[in-house]
XYZ file of N, CA and C in Angstrom:
357
model
N 91.196 117.955 131.741
C 89.853 117.013 131.657
C 89.599 117.300 130.076
N 89.502 116.112 129.228
C 88.803 115.749 128.151
C 87.782 116.835 127.654
N 87.710 117.087 126.352
C 86.328 117.907 126.013
C 85.317 116.290 125.906
N 84.117 116.945 125.868
C 83.007 115.594 125.877
C 82.701 115.189 124.512
N 82.714 114.245 124.066
C 82.989 113.625 122.546
C 81.185 113.751 122.307
N 81.331 114.346 121.043
C 79.716 114.933 120.185
C 79.460 113.766 119.358
N 78.131 113.706 119.555
C 77.575 112.383 118.892
C 78.342 112.350 117.423
N 78.235 113.633 116.581
C 78.947 113.734 115.316
C 80.196 113.481 115.046
N 80.926 113.506 116.447
C 82.648 112.798 116.403
C 82.342 110.925 116.250
N 81.154 110.437 116.720
C 81.312 108.918 116.470
C 81.108 108.739 115.082
N 80.385 109.950 114.361
C 80.266 109.624 112.774
C 81.112 109.594 112.188
N 81.915 110.870 112.259
C 83.181 111.102 111.849
C 84.035 109.914 111.666
N 84.169 109.342 112.969
C 85.050 108.413 113.205
C 85.129 107.290 112.581
N 84.011 106.949 112.079
C 83.335 105.813 111.793
C 83.762 106.161 110.129
N 83.337 107.225 109.365
C 83.693 107.359 108.144
C 85.268 107.427 107.581
N 86.100 107.896 109.001
C 87.643 107.649 108.856
C 87.727 106.069 108.921
N 87.292 105.263 109.622
C 88.099 103.797 109.438
C 86.983 103.081 108.398
N 85.863 103.601 107.788
C 85.395 102.992 106.454
C 86.726 103.362 105.737
N 86.979 104.595 105.090
C 87.908 104.941 104.180
C 89.129 103.889 104.334
N 89.371 103.495 105.400
C 90.526 102.390 105.803
C 90.104 101.150 105.188
N 89.050 100.708 105.352
C 88.845 99.547 104.907
C 88.629 98.846 103.475
N 88.200 100.417 102.741
C 87.925 100.414 101.092
C 89.123 100.389 100.551
N 90.279 100.974 101.237
C 91.435 100.908 100.800
C 92.264 99.435 100.716
N 91.442 98.221 101.459
C 92.049 96.766 101.420
C 91.944 96.307 100.169
N 92.570 95.288 99.874
C 92.360 94.463 98.636
C 91.482 93.358 98.384
N 89.765 93.981 98.838
C 89.104 92.908 98.896
C 88.059 92.863 97.317
N 87.776 93.979 97.108
C 87.305 93.878 95.932
C 87.156 95.097 94.958
N 86.969 94.876 93.875
C 87.286 96.745 93.124
C 86.390 97.420 93.817
N 87.074 98.973 93.740
C 85.817 99.607 93.788
C 84.618 99.920 93.344
N 83.480 100.587 94.224
C 82.052 101.055 93.647
C 82.004 102.387 93.324
N 81.339 102.690 92.545
C 81.430 103.853 92.004
C 79.779 104.510 93.229
N 79.611 105.859 93.539
C 78.371 106.297 94.445
C 77.506 105.382 93.971
N 76.944 105.546 92.844
C 75.677 104.591 92.337
C 75.887 103.373 92.778
N 76.873 102.915 92.561
C 76.912 101.302 92.499
C 76.690 100.908 94.232
N 77.614 102.145 94.549
C 77.313 101.958 96.265
C 76.054 102.268 97.027
N 75.460 102.892 96.209
C 73.734 103.289 97.020
C 73.100 101.861 96.109
N 73.093 101.351 95.089
C 72.671 100.280 94.630
C 73.009 99.148 95.427
N 74.264 99.110 95.990
C 74.510 97.917 97.122
C 73.898 97.902 97.959
N 73.525 98.992 98.868
C 72.709 99.264 100.224
C 71.523 98.996 100.180
N 70.730 99.639 99.085
C 69.557 98.937 98.760
C 69.145 97.671 98.606
N 70.342 96.492 97.849
C 70.157 95.144 98.024
C 70.219 94.561 98.941
N 71.155 94.696 99.926
C 71.586 94.552 101.345
C 70.301 94.935 102.068
N 69.800 95.862 101.938
C 68.691 95.841 103.117
C 67.354 94.997 102.749
N 67.288 95.037 101.039
C 66.245 93.937 100.948
C 66.679 92.512 101.470
N 67.550 92.181 101.321
C 68.027 90.965 102.387
C 67.836 91.045 103.330
N 68.408 91.976 104.029
C 68.228 91.878 105.421
C 66.413 91.554 105.471
N 65.673 92.289 105.036
C 64.260 92.505 105.176
C 63.636 91.336 104.839
N 64.419 90.259 104.296
C 64.224 88.982 103.916
C 63.257 89.176 102.259
N 63.215 90.488 101.741
C 62.227 90.507 100.412
C 63.204 90.199 99.097
N 62.825 89.783 98.308
C 63.853 89.226 97.051
C 63.951 90.760 95.922
N 64.859 90.765 95.181
C 65.042 91.780 94.620
C 65.760 91.332 93.231
N 64.792 91.660 92.121
C 64.996 91.314 90.732
C 66.003 91.928 90.199
N 66.309 92.035 88.807
C 66.925 93.000 88.106
C 66.023 93.644 87.355
N 64.603 93.623 87.400
C 63.546 94.286 87.154
C 62.966 95.372 87.813
N 63.235 94.459 89.198
C 62.953 95.262 90.238
C 63.465 96.539 90.468
N 65.095 96.354 90.267
C 65.881 97.334 90.750
C 65.686 98.664 89.508
N 65.361 97.779 88.093
C 65.555 99.005 87.251
C 64.661 99.717 87.183
N 63.190 99.609 87.934
C 62.316 100.220 88.036
C 62.336 101.474 88.923
N 63.747 101.599 90.053
C 63.916 102.285 90.860
C 64.059 103.556 90.173
N 62.863 104.857 90.123
C 63.363 106.151 89.147
C 64.304 106.888 89.773
N 64.969 106.598 91.310
C 65.750 107.540 92.325
C 67.071 107.268 91.830
N 67.222 105.985 90.897
C 68.590 105.434 90.962
C 69.153 106.005 89.390
N 67.778 106.403 88.717
C 68.434 106.946 87.166
C 67.913 106.309 86.318
N 68.226 106.083 85.019
C 67.475 105.742 84.090
C 68.044 104.095 83.764
N 66.736 103.249 83.567
C 66.859 101.662 83.450
C 68.609 101.092 82.707
N 68.644 102.122 81.688
C 69.681 101.378 81.132
C 71.257 101.590 81.860
N 71.261 102.728 82.671
C 72.184 103.251 83.803
C 72.359 102.311 84.551
N 70.951 101.762 85.270
C 71.032 101.003 86.248
C 71.305 99.259 85.825
N 71.194 98.969 84.524
C 71.624 97.524 84.368
C 72.760 98.101 83.912
N 73.785 98.536 83.446
C 75.172 99.050 83.302
C 75.954 98.668 84.639
N 75.038 99.282 85.536
C 75.877 99.425 86.902
C 75.894 97.998 87.487
N 74.562 97.191 87.603
C 74.569 95.984 87.675
C 75.706 95.287 87.275
N 75.868 95.271 85.923
C 76.419 94.226 85.103
C 78.059 94.832 85.576
N 78.508 95.755 85.710
C 79.651 96.277 86.835
C 80.051 95.508 87.764
N 78.625 95.870 88.538
C 78.885 95.150 90.001
C 79.373 93.407 90.296
N 78.257 93.337 89.262
C 78.843 91.704 88.778
C 80.141 91.141 88.605
N 80.695 91.788 87.132
C 81.900 91.524 86.920
C 83.196 91.869 88.336
N 82.899 92.741 89.175
C 83.645 92.860 90.125
C 83.649 92.113 91.202
N 82.575 91.156 91.062
C 82.310 90.379 92.634
C 81.128 91.060 93.599
N 80.825 91.848 93.209
C 80.252 92.127 94.818
C 78.886 91.585 94.879
N 77.862 91.133 93.609
C 76.429 90.416 93.333
C 76.676 89.685 92.595
N 75.655 88.287 92.727
C 75.350 87.349 91.701
C 74.258 87.776 91.416
N 73.677 86.703 90.236
C 72.358 86.650 89.567
C 71.988 85.484 89.809
N 71.146 84.954 90.288
C 69.948 83.787 90.478
C 69.084 83.572 89.707
N 69.074 82.368 88.877
C 67.529 82.184 88.321
C 66.744 82.558 89.467
N 65.249 82.294 88.439
C 64.001 82.224 89.372
C 63.200 81.244 88.533
N 62.078 80.978 88.937
C 60.523 80.192 88.431
C 60.832 80.733 86.794
N 60.958 81.872 86.753
C 61.036 82.850 85.287
C 61.805 82.719 85.036
N 62.366 81.958 84.201
C 63.926 82.137 83.442
C 64.086 83.325 82.610
N 63.528 84.346 82.967
C 63.468 85.701 82.042
C 64.019 86.501 83.465
N 63.695 86.271 84.682
C 63.799 87.321 85.718
C 64.908 86.813 86.701
N 65.731 87.132 86.774
C 67.085 87.231 87.380
C 67.058 88.072 88.868
N 67.224 87.317 89.615
C 67.339 87.524 91.273
C 68.813 88.407 91.669
N 68.714 89.719 92.308
C 70.089 89.921 93.019
C 70.426 89.302 93.938
N 71.712 88.916 94.103
C 72.271 88.434 95.811
C 73.564 88.607 96.022
N 73.812 89.062 97.273
C 75.197 89.725 97.885
C 75.977 88.278 97.425
N 77.047 88.814 97.094
C 78.099 87.183 97.398
C 79.003 87.453 98.798
N 79.983 86.725 98.790
C 80.285 86.436 100.202
C 81.340 87.630 100.577
N 81.798 87.791 99.474
C 82.662 88.987 99.589
C 82.167 90.320 99.962
N 81.067 90.857 99.332
C 79.652 91.727 99.908
C 79.412 91.288 101.098
N 79.242 90.351 101.658
C 78.444 90.133 102.820
C 79.894 90.530 103.833
N 81.017 89.678 103.716
C 82.012 90.356 104.318
C 82.691 91.598 104.347
N 82.273 92.659 103.679
C 82.045 94.091 103.636
C 81.432 94.358 104.402
N 80.395 94.107 104.337
C 79.431 94.722 105.342
C 79.747 94.197 106.777
N 80.403 92.698 106.572
C 80.564 92.563 108.341
C 81.903 94.267 108.865
N 82.744 94.088 107.841
C 83.229 95.080 108.241
C 83.246 96.307 108.566
N 82.304 96.834 107.926
C 81.529 98.267 107.872
C 80.875 97.956 109.262
N 80.566 97.051 109.908
C 79.808 96.980 110.990
C 81.035 97.016 112.255
N 82.096 96.391 111.737
C 83.522 96.673 112.833
C 83.742 98.203 113.026
N 83.334 98.372 111.903
C 83.693 100.425 111.964
C 83.114 100.713 112.532
N 81.540 100.618 112.818
C 80.306 101.611 113.270
C 81.020 100.842 114.710
N 80.754 99.972 115.075
C 81.113 99.375 116.865
C 82.530 100.019 117.408
N 83.617 99.826 116.646
C 84.706 100.375 116.799
C 84.631 102.094 117.011
N 83.681 102.783 116.009
C 83.204 104.233 116.374
C 83.067 104.393 117.450
N 81.605 103.666 117.664
C 80.587 104.111 119.153
C 81.578 104.051 120.040
N 82.658 102.874 120.101
C 83.253 102.451 121.560
C 84.369 103.490 121.765
N 84.794 103.934 120.437
C 85.985 105.011 120.809
C 86.040 106.492 121.586
N 86.871 106.053 122.715
C 86.702 107.053 123.545
C 88.260 108.128 123.198
N 87.782 109.622 123.240
C 89.019 110.392 122.983
C 89.415 110.965 124.294
């Protein structure tokens, strides 16, 4: 008889699967702060909200505004985000690129696979 799967096993399997997709040659890797910022951008996008560079730099939990600005620049150069003009030419809207959306699709697939995986 097989041991019963614990809920933690699903999460651990998910982490294992996500490690494998991070090794794919999709986009350059993100550091932990950039990964957190990408999650914030994606959540705002999902909720239908808009997030400007200024809004992101105001998030104290991410660190100093200069650090956030540097990371946004890095994420843009790596191809994870794009900056779009707004009505006010001084403000730039942060948007996920198609490659970033594909990455989230792959993460979703990992979650589905982990949840359906039986030992």
